[in-house]
mmCIF file of C-alpha atoms in Angstrom:
data_model
loop_
_atom_site.group_PDB
_atom_site.id
_atom_site.type_symbol
_atom_site.label_atom_id
_atom_site.label_comp_id
_atom_site.label_asym_id
_atom_site.label_seq_id
_atom_site.Cartn_x
_atom_site.Cartn_y
_atom_site.Cartn_z
ATOM 1 C CA MET A 333 0.000 0.000 0.000
ATOM 2 C CA THR A 334 1.312 3.422 -0.873
ATOM 3 C CA ALA A 335 1.411 5.765 2.082
ATOM 4 C CA ILE A 336 -0.489 8.985 1.626
ATOM 5 C CA SER A 337 1.795 11.912 2.308
ATOM 6 C CA THR A 338 0.382 15.111 3.746
ATOM 7 C CA PRO A 339 2.235 18.415 3.791
ATOM 8 C CA ALA A 340 3.450 19.326 7.265
ATOM 9 C CA LEU A 341 2.259 22.595 8.706
ATOM 10 C CA SER A 342 4.980 25.100 9.297
ATOM 11 C CA HIS A 343 5.672 25.923 12.925
ATOM 12 C CA LEU A 344 3.780 29.211 12.742
ATOM 13 C CA ARG A 345 0.817 27.740 10.866
ATOM 14 C CA ALA A 346 0.564 24.923 13.414
ATOM 15 C CA LEU A 347 0.432 27.482 16.219
ATOM 16 C CA GLU A 348 -2.118 29.488 14.251
ATOM 17 C CA ALA A 349 -4.310 26.424 13.714
ATOM 18 C CA GLU A 350 -4.187 25.561 17.428
ATOM 19 C CA ALA A 351 -5.113 29.120 18.424
ATOM 20 C CA ILE A 352 -8.001 29.272 15.963
ATOM 21 C CA HIS A 353 -9.249 25.947 17.316
ATOM 22 C CA VAL A 354 -9.248 27.357 20.873
ATOM 23 C CA ILE A 355 -11.061 30.529 19.789
ATOM 24 C CA ARG A 356 -13.740 28.567 17.933
ATOM 25 C CA GLU A 357 -14.200 26.121 20.836
ATOM 26 C CA VAL A 358 -14.688 28.875 23.418
ATOM 27 C CA ALA A 359 -16.935 30.930 21.150
ATOM 28 C CA ALA A 360 -19.075 27.852 20.543
ATOM 29 C CA GLU A 361 -19.360 26.906 24.224
ATOM 30 C CA ARG A 362 -19.734 30.314 25.888
ATOM 31 C CA GLU A 363 -22.538 32.800 25.347
ATOM 32 C CA ARG A 364 -20.804 36.117 26.070
ATOM 33 C CA PRO A 365 -17.072 36.069 25.378
ATOM 34 C CA ALA A 366 -14.865 39.105 24.796
ATOM 35 C CA LEU A 367 -11.282 39.639 23.657
ATOM 36 C CA LEU A 368 -9.062 41.496 26.129
ATOM 37 C CA PHE A 369 -7.353 44.126 24.004
ATOM 38 C CA SER A 370 -4.445 46.198 25.296
ATOM 39 C CA GLY A 371 -3.276 47.550 21.943
ATOM 40 C CA GLY A 372 -0.141 45.443 22.361
ATOM 41 C CA LYS A 373 1.362 42.984 19.912
ATOM 42 C CA ASP A 374 -0.127 39.864 21.522
ATOM 43 C CA SER A 375 -3.701 41.138 21.487
ATOM 44 C CA ILE A 376 -3.211 42.435 17.934
ATOM 45 C CA VAL A 377 -2.256 38.888 16.950
ATOM 46 C CA LEU A 378 -5.365 37.634 18.767
ATOM 47 C CA VAL A 379 -7.533 39.974 16.717
ATOM 48 C CA ARG A 380 -6.045 38.605 13.490
ATOM 49 C CA LEU A 381 -6.581 35.027 14.697
ATOM 50 C CA ALA A 382 -10.197 35.788 15.627
ATOM 51 C CA GLN A 383 -10.787 37.321 12.202
ATOM 52 C CA LYS A 384 -9.411 34.164 10.573
ATOM 53 C CA ALA A 385 -11.432 31.917 12.891
ATOM 54 C CA PHE A 386 -14.727 33.365 11.669
ATOM 55 C CA ALA A 387 -13.921 34.563 8.152
ATOM 56 C CA PRO A 388 -15.707 35.498 5.997
ATOM 57 C CA GLY A 389 -18.105 36.341 8.834
ATOM 58 C CA ARG A 390 -17.429 39.016 11.435
ATOM 59 C CA VAL A 391 -15.873 38.358 14.822
ATOM 60 C CA PRO A 392 -18.865 37.493 17.054
ATOM 61 C CA PHE A 393 -17.604 39.132 20.244
ATOM 62 C CA PRO A 394 -16.340 42.579 21.314
ATOM 63 C CA LEU A 395 -12.924 43.817 22.343
ATOM 64 C CA LEU A 396 -12.525 44.873 25.978
ATOM 65 C CA HIS A 397 -9.856 47.437 26.809
ATOM 66 C CA ILE A 398 -9.031 48.398 30.382
ATOM 67 C CA ASP A 399 -7.824 51.980 30.126
ATOM 68 C CA THR A 400 -5.669 53.048 33.062
ATOM 69 C CA GLY A 401 -5.677 56.669 31.919
ATOM 70 C CA HIS A 402 -1.871 56.407 31.887
ATOM 71 C CA ASN A 403 -1.555 54.484 28.643
ATOM 72 C CA PHE A 404 0.853 55.488 25.915
ATOM 73 C CA PRO A 405 -1.007 57.960 23.645
ATOM 74 C CA GLU A 406 0.354 56.154 20.587
ATOM 75 C CA VAL A 407 -1.361 52.957 21.762
ATOM 76 C CA ILE A 408 -4.738 54.611 22.359
ATOM 77 C CA ALA A 409 -4.569 56.202 18.897
ATOM 78 C CA PHE A 410 -3.737 52.809 17.398
ATOM 79 C CA ARG A 411 -6.625 51.151 19.279
ATOM 80 C CA ASP A 412 -9.134 53.638 17.925
ATOM 81 C CA LYS A 413 -7.741 53.329 14.389
ATOM 82 C CA LEU A 414 -7.945 49.537 14.468
ATOM 83 C CA VAL A 415 -11.521 49.596 15.736
ATOM 84 C CA ALA A 416 -12.529 52.092 13.038
ATOM 85 C CA GLU A 417 -10.907 50.013 10.292
ATOM 86 C CA THR A 418 -12.201 46.615 11.413
ATOM 87 C CA GLY A 419 -15.657 47.607 12.631
ATOM 88 C CA LEU A 420 -15.158 45.560 15.797
ATOM 89 C CA GLU A 421 -17.157 46.526 18.861
ATOM 90 C CA LEU A 422 -15.032 48.092 21.615
ATOM 91 C CA LEU A 423 -15.880 48.037 25.324
ATOM 92 C CA VAL A 424 -13.750 50.217 27.605
ATOM 93 C CA GLY A 425 -13.298 49.884 31.352
ATOM 94 C CA SER A 426 -11.867 53.040 32.913
ATOM 95 C CA VAL A 427 -9.560 52.928 35.930
ATOM 96 C CA GLN A 428 -10.149 56.666 36.338
ATOM 97 C CA GLU A 429 -13.870 55.982 36.747
ATOM 98 C CA SER A 430 -13.066 53.280 39.321
ATOM 99 C CA ILE A 431 -11.040 55.881 41.248
ATOM 100 C CA ASP A 432 -13.739 58.555 40.919
ATOM 101 C CA THR A 433 -16.449 56.208 42.216
ATOM 102 C CA GLY A 434 -14.344 54.997 45.133
ATOM 103 C CA ARG A 435 -13.941 51.462 43.843
ATOM 104 C CA VAL A 436 -10.144 51.770 44.126
ATOM 105 C CA ARG A 437 -7.780 54.197 45.778
ATOM 106 C CA GLU A 438 -5.111 55.907 43.695
ATOM 107 C CA GLU A 439 -1.566 55.162 44.774
ATOM 108 C CA THR A 440 0.622 58.123 45.665
ATOM 109 C CA GLY A 441 4.344 58.837 45.599
ATOM 110 C CA PRO A 442 6.964 58.824 42.862
ATOM 111 C CA ARG A 443 6.572 55.077 42.292
ATOM 112 C CA ALA A 444 2.768 55.127 42.169
ATOM 113 C CA SER A 445 1.176 53.009 39.440
ATOM 114 C CA ARG A 446 -2.319 52.227 38.290
ATOM 115 C CA ASN A 447 -1.317 48.787 37.055
ATOM 116 C CA ARG A 448 -2.712 46.810 39.982
ATOM 117 C CA LEU A 449 -5.860 48.974 40.065
ATOM 118 C CA GLN A 450 -6.801 47.522 36.683
ATOM 119 C CA THR A 451 -7.931 44.295 38.303
ATOM 120 C CA VAL A 452 -10.977 45.858 39.963
ATOM 121 C CA THR A 453 -11.907 47.705 36.766
ATOM 122 C CA LEU A 454 -11.540 44.495 34.754
ATOM 123 C CA LEU A 455 -13.699 42.452 37.122
ATOM 124 C CA ASP A 456 -16.312 45.218 37.208
ATOM 125 C CA ALA A 457 -16.399 45.269 33.393
ATOM 126 C CA ILE A 458 -16.799 41.476 33.267
ATOM 127 C CA ALA A 459 -19.726 41.729 35.671
ATOM 128 C CA GLN A 460 -21.282 44.763 33.951
ATOM 129 C CA HIS A 461 -21.263 43.120 30.526
ATOM 130 C CA ARG A 462 -22.031 39.648 31.946
ATOM 131 C CA LEU A 463 -19.016 38.163 30.178
ATOM 132 C CA ASP A 464 -18.491 34.445 30.714
ATOM 133 C CA ALA A 465 -15.185 34.130 28.849
ATOM 134 C CA CYS A 466 -12.302 36.471 28.090
ATOM 135 C CA PHE A 467 -9.620 35.765 25.505
ATOM 136 C CA GLY A 468 -6.204 36.963 26.631
ATOM 137 C CA GLY A 469 -2.826 37.224 24.950
ATOM 138 C CA ALA A 470 -0.773 35.699 27.768
ATOM 139 C CA ARG A 471 2.107 33.444 26.765
ATOM 140 C CA ARG A 472 3.925 30.890 28.876
ATOM 141 C CA ASP A 473 7.362 32.337 28.166
ATOM 142 C CA GLU A 474 6.461 35.735 29.603
ATOM 143 C CA GLU A 475 6.541 35.058 33.323
ATOM 144 C CA ARG A 476 6.610 32.016 35.612
ATOM 145 C CA SER A 477 3.044 32.275 36.950
ATOM 146 C CA ARG A 478 1.665 32.495 33.425
ATOM 147 C CA ALA A 479 3.476 29.235 32.721
ATOM 148 C CA LYS A 480 1.364 27.650 35.470
ATOM 149 C CA GLU A 481 -1.950 28.339 33.780
ATOM 150 C CA ARG A 482 -3.683 26.046 31.346
ATOM 151 C CA VAL A 483 -5.054 27.228 28.001
ATOM 152 C CA LEU A 484 -8.462 27.651 29.652
ATOM 153 C CA SER A 485 -8.249 29.115 33.157
ATOM 154 C CA LEU A 486 -11.262 28.968 35.458
ATOM 155 C CA ARG A 487 -12.148 32.076 37.494
ATOM 156 C CA ASP A 488 -14.485 31.798 40.474
ATOM 157 C CA ASP A 489 -17.491 33.916 41.437
ATOM 158 C CA PHE A 490 -15.099 36.674 42.550
ATOM 159 C CA GLY A 491 -13.008 36.543 39.372
ATOM 160 C CA GLN A 492 -10.111 34.942 41.201
ATOM 161 C CA TRP A 493 -7.744 32.229 40.002
ATOM 162 C CA ASP A 494 -6.805 29.238 42.145
ATOM 163 C CA PRO A 495 -3.888 27.205 40.705
ATOM 164 C CA ARG A 496 -5.164 24.131 42.584
ATOM 165 C CA ARG A 497 -8.479 24.197 40.679
ATOM 166 C CA GLN A 498 -7.011 23.946 37.197
ATOM 167 C CA ARG A 499 -8.688 21.470 34.936
ATOM 168 C CA PRO A 500 -6.856 18.746 33.038
ATOM 169 C CA GLU A 501 -6.343 19.424 29.344
ATOM 170 C CA LEU A 502 -5.632 16.306 27.324
ATOM 171 C CA TRP A 503 -4.282 16.954 23.848
ATOM 172 C CA ASP A 504 -6.705 19.506 22.322
ATOM 173 C CA LEU A 505 -9.701 18.730 24.535
ATOM 174 C CA TYR A 506 -10.825 21.798 26.483
ATOM 175 C CA ASN A 507 -13.496 22.187 29.141
ATOM 176 C CA ALA A 508 -15.160 25.603 28.913
ATOM 177 C CA ARG A 509 -18.082 24.804 31.190
ATOM 178 C CA VAL A 510 -18.764 27.225 34.035
ATOM 179 C CA ARG A 511 -21.315 27.490 36.798
ATOM 180 C CA PRO A 512 -23.371 30.682 37.221
ATOM 181 C CA GLY A 513 -21.036 33.441 38.392
ATOM 182 C CA GLU A 514 -17.860 31.771 37.157
ATOM 183 C CA ASN A 515 -16.023 32.638 33.969
ATOM 184 C CA ILE A 516 -12.956 31.514 32.107
ATOM 185 C CA ARG A 517 -9.884 33.153 30.675
ATOM 186 C CA ALA A 518 -8.808 31.598 27.408
ATOM 187 C CA PHE A 519 -5.217 31.913 26.201
ATOM 188 C CA PRO A 520 -5.086 30.822 22.544
ATOM 189 C CA ILE A 521 -1.408 31.794 22.124
ATOM 190 C CA SER A 522 -0.286 30.200 25.365
ATOM 191 C CA ASN A 523 2.138 27.953 23.479
ATOM 192 C CA TRP A 524 3.693 30.808 21.490
ATOM 193 C CA THR A 525 6.946 32.548 22.319
ATOM 194 C CA GLU A 526 7.701 36.230 21.899
ATOM 195 C CA LEU A 527 9.730 35.328 18.813
ATOM 196 C CA ASP A 528 6.776 33.365 17.397
ATOM 197 C CA VAL A 529 4.584 36.433 17.856
ATOM 198 C CA TRP A 530 7.045 38.702 16.059
ATOM 199 C CA GLN A 531 7.533 36.221 13.228
ATOM 200 C CA TYR A 532 3.760 35.902 12.854
ATOM 201 C CA ILE A 533 3.361 39.681 12.807
ATOM 202 C CA ALA A 534 5.973 39.846 10.062
ATOM 203 C CA SER A 535 4.358 37.038 8.056
ATOM 204 C CA GLU A 536 0.899 38.634 8.321
ATOM 205 C CA GLU A 537 2.265 42.172 7.859
ATOM 206 C CA LEU A 538 0.273 43.360 10.866
ATOM 207 C CA GLU A 539 0.304 47.025 11.772
ATOM 208 C CA LEU A 540 1.515 47.928 15.274
ATOM 209 C CA PRO A 541 1.697 50.993 17.523
ATOM 210 C CA SER A 542 4.748 53.004 16.494
ATOM 211 C CA ILE A 543 6.456 52.662 19.882
ATOM 212 C CA TYR A 544 7.350 49.032 19.099
ATOM 213 C CA MET A 545 9.945 50.351 16.654
ATOM 214 C CA ALA A 546 13.072 52.239 17.663
ATOM 215 C CA HIS A 547 12.569 55.978 17.955
ATOM 216 C CA GLU A 548 14.109 58.939 19.735
ATOM 217 C CA ARG A 549 12.409 59.530 23.091
ATOM 218 C CA GLU A 550 13.027 61.467 26.270
ATOM 219 C CA VAL A 551 13.556 58.937 29.045
ATOM 220 C CA PHE A 552 15.114 58.644 32.475
ATOM 221 C CA GLU A 553 16.689 55.695 34.244
ATOM 222 C CA ARG A 554 15.250 54.162 37.422
ATOM 223 C CA ASP A 555 16.219 50.798 38.920
ATOM 224 C CA GLY A 556 18.010 49.858 35.714
ATOM 225 C CA MET A 557 14.992 50.547 33.488
ATOM 226 C CA LEU A 558 14.314 53.377 31.048
ATOM 227 C CA TYR A 559 10.965 55.110 31.596
ATOM 228 C CA ALA A 560 9.428 57.699 29.309
ATOM 229 C CA THR A 561 9.100 61.097 30.899
ATOM 230 C CA SER A 562 5.417 61.963 31.328
ATOM 231 C CA ASP A 563 2.977 63.754 33.586
ATOM 232 C CA PHE A 564 2.289 60.415 35.287
ATOM 233 C CA ILE A 565 5.706 59.913 36.880
ATOM 234 C CA THR A 566 7.451 62.205 39.361
ATOM 235 C CA LEU A 567 11.214 62.211 39.085
ATOM 236 C CA ILE A 568 13.224 61.388 42.183
ATOM 237 C CA ASP A 569 16.293 63.405 43.153
ATOM 238 C CA GLY A 570 19.187 62.417 40.931
ATOM 239 C CA GLU A 571 17.032 61.293 37.992
ATOM 240 C CA GLU A 572 17.731 63.325 34.872
ATOM 241 C CA PRO A 573 15.849 63.052 31.566
ATOM 242 C CA PHE A 574 17.855 62.404 28.427
ATOM 243 C CA THR A 575 17.094 61.446 24.832
ATOM 244 C CA ALA A 576 17.864 57.950 23.568
ATOM 245 C CA SER A 577 16.950 55.615 20.737
ATOM 246 C CA VAL A 578 14.520 53.159 22.352
ATOM 247 C CA ARG A 579 11.618 50.880 21.615
ATOM 248 C CA TYR A 580 9.100 48.919 23.680
ATOM 249 C CA ARG A 581 8.757 45.161 23.943
ATOM 250 C CA THR A 582 5.415 45.468 25.742
ATOM 251 C CA VAL A 583 2.961 48.367 26.000
ATOM 252 C CA GLY A 584 1.541 48.419 29.501
ATOM 253 C CA ASP A 585 0.832 51.402 31.698
ATOM 254 C CA MET A 586 3.430 54.193 31.290
ATOM 255 C CA SER A 587 4.099 54.240 35.016
ATOM 256 C CA CYS A 588 5.450 50.683 35.100
ATOM 257 C CA THR A 589 6.619 49.915 31.564
ATOM 258 C CA GLY A 590 10.209 50.436 30.564
ATOM 259 C CA ALA A 591 11.798 50.830 27.151
ATOM 260 C CA VAL A 592 14.908 49.106 25.833
ATOM 261 C CA ARG A 593 17.752 50.750 23.985
ATOM 262 C CA SER A 594 17.413 49.727 20.368
ATOM 263 C CA LEU A 595 18.144 50.687 16.797
ATOM 264 C CA ALA A 596 15.560 48.230 15.397
ATOM 265 C CA ARG A 597 13.338 50.396 13.207
ATOM 266 C CA THR A 598 11.830 47.671 11.002
ATOM 267 C CA LEU A 599 10.089 44.338 11.598
ATOM 268 C CA PRO A 600 13.079 42.277 10.358
ATOM 269 C CA ASP A 601 15.326 44.262 12.709
ATOM 270 C CA VAL A 602 13.018 43.543 15.653
ATOM 271 C CA VAL A 603 12.758 39.835 14.818
ATOM 272 C CA ALA A 604 16.551 39.622 14.719
ATOM 273 C CA GLU A 605 16.831 41.514 18.004
ATOM 274 C CA ILE A 606 14.348 39.225 19.782
ATOM 275 C CA ALA A 607 16.022 36.115 18.373
ATOM 276 C CA ALA A 608 19.306 37.225 19.923
ATOM 277 C CA THR A 609 18.107 38.162 23.418
ATOM 278 C CA ASN A 610 17.974 35.847 26.429
ATOM 279 C CA ILE A 611 15.992 38.214 28.664
ATOM 280 C CA THR A 612 12.209 37.930 28.808
ATOM 281 C CA GLU A 613 10.205 40.994 27.867
ATOM 282 C CA ARG A 614 8.537 41.282 31.267
ATOM 283 C CA GLY A 615 11.795 40.685 33.093
ATOM 284 C CA GLU A 616 13.433 43.473 31.129
ATOM 285 C CA THR A 617 10.660 46.047 30.938
ATOM 286 C CA ARG A 618 7.946 45.618 33.594
ATOM 287 C CA ALA A 619 8.427 47.147 37.033
ATOM 288 C CA ASP A 620 5.148 45.605 38.264
ATOM 289 C CA ASP A 621 6.710 42.140 38.026
ATOM 290 C CA ARG A 622 9.662 43.196 40.168
ATOM 291 C CA ALA A 623 7.646 44.128 43.258
ATOM 292 C CA THR A 624 8.001 40.625 44.765
ATOM 293 C CA GLU A 625 9.035 37.179 43.580
ATOM 294 C CA ALA A 626 5.357 36.261 43.208
ATOM 295 C CA ALA A 627 4.041 39.648 42.058
ATOM 296 C CA MET A 628 2.324 38.399 38.912
ATOM 297 C CA GLU A 629 0.877 35.305 40.592
ATOM 298 C CA ASP A 630 -0.522 37.450 43.414
ATOM 299 C CA ARG A 631 -2.221 39.717 40.881
ATOM 300 C CA LYS A 632 -3.547 36.792 38.883
ATOM 301 C CA ARG A 633 -5.055 35.251 41.996
ATOM 302 C CA GLU A 634 -6.919 38.550 42.489
ATOM 303 C CA GLY A 635 -8.274 38.444 38.947
ATOM 304 C CA TYR A 636 -5.581 40.183 36.895
ATOM 305 C CA PHE A 637 -5.199 39.453 33.184
#
């Protein structure tokens, strides 16, 4: 008998097929999903994957952005442009509104950040819109606690994650069932690396916020990281702004997201730069992950992304 040969999927197309499978499974099993959209590269990839999952139809769920009020202006402009071009529905949860209504208390001091405050705003938005599933762009190579989560992560009635309650996932069999009050976080690109994401962006020619490419910016150095000068950060004695060629590997809140020195102004340059580094993006550029050894896991237990 002659064996039937089938063409092997490339690495990226295999990851794409797995992610599309996850998106379709969750969309089929849950009534009110949404896609958590930060304007960053991972959620931009998720949008493309969702478009492919339901083409030629439209994506059957909205985007949900949690706006800290301290986001990079380039990212907010990109978010609005993408929504206008794609016609996707956008839901916005505002940390400023959470502060104004007394749901959270603004941190004070030169190291104040709204990053952790996002959790309350996110959980309020999930409750307000009665969402029972949220797609997120978390990857296992980002940070150790994210490596602990399964592709589908159960959240309890209070939106919290308990690592001991994770469900088994055998091969590509996923359990998206929830009881009233519970919801799930779905991570379709959990098995991707940062390099996979950049290579996929290059292969799909996806547009990104401009701050992902090297540009001249006024920054200052704190704790070994380069922060953009802005109205949201108070300089400490001894900190002096200077101009440098930098880019961002992740686009979180301006108060806790650092830039890296770089001359990579094109996608091929960035892919080459990421291929050569041995430092994770969060380890290099996120102050919120440096607070304690378990900073991310603590936030995730509370309901963080």
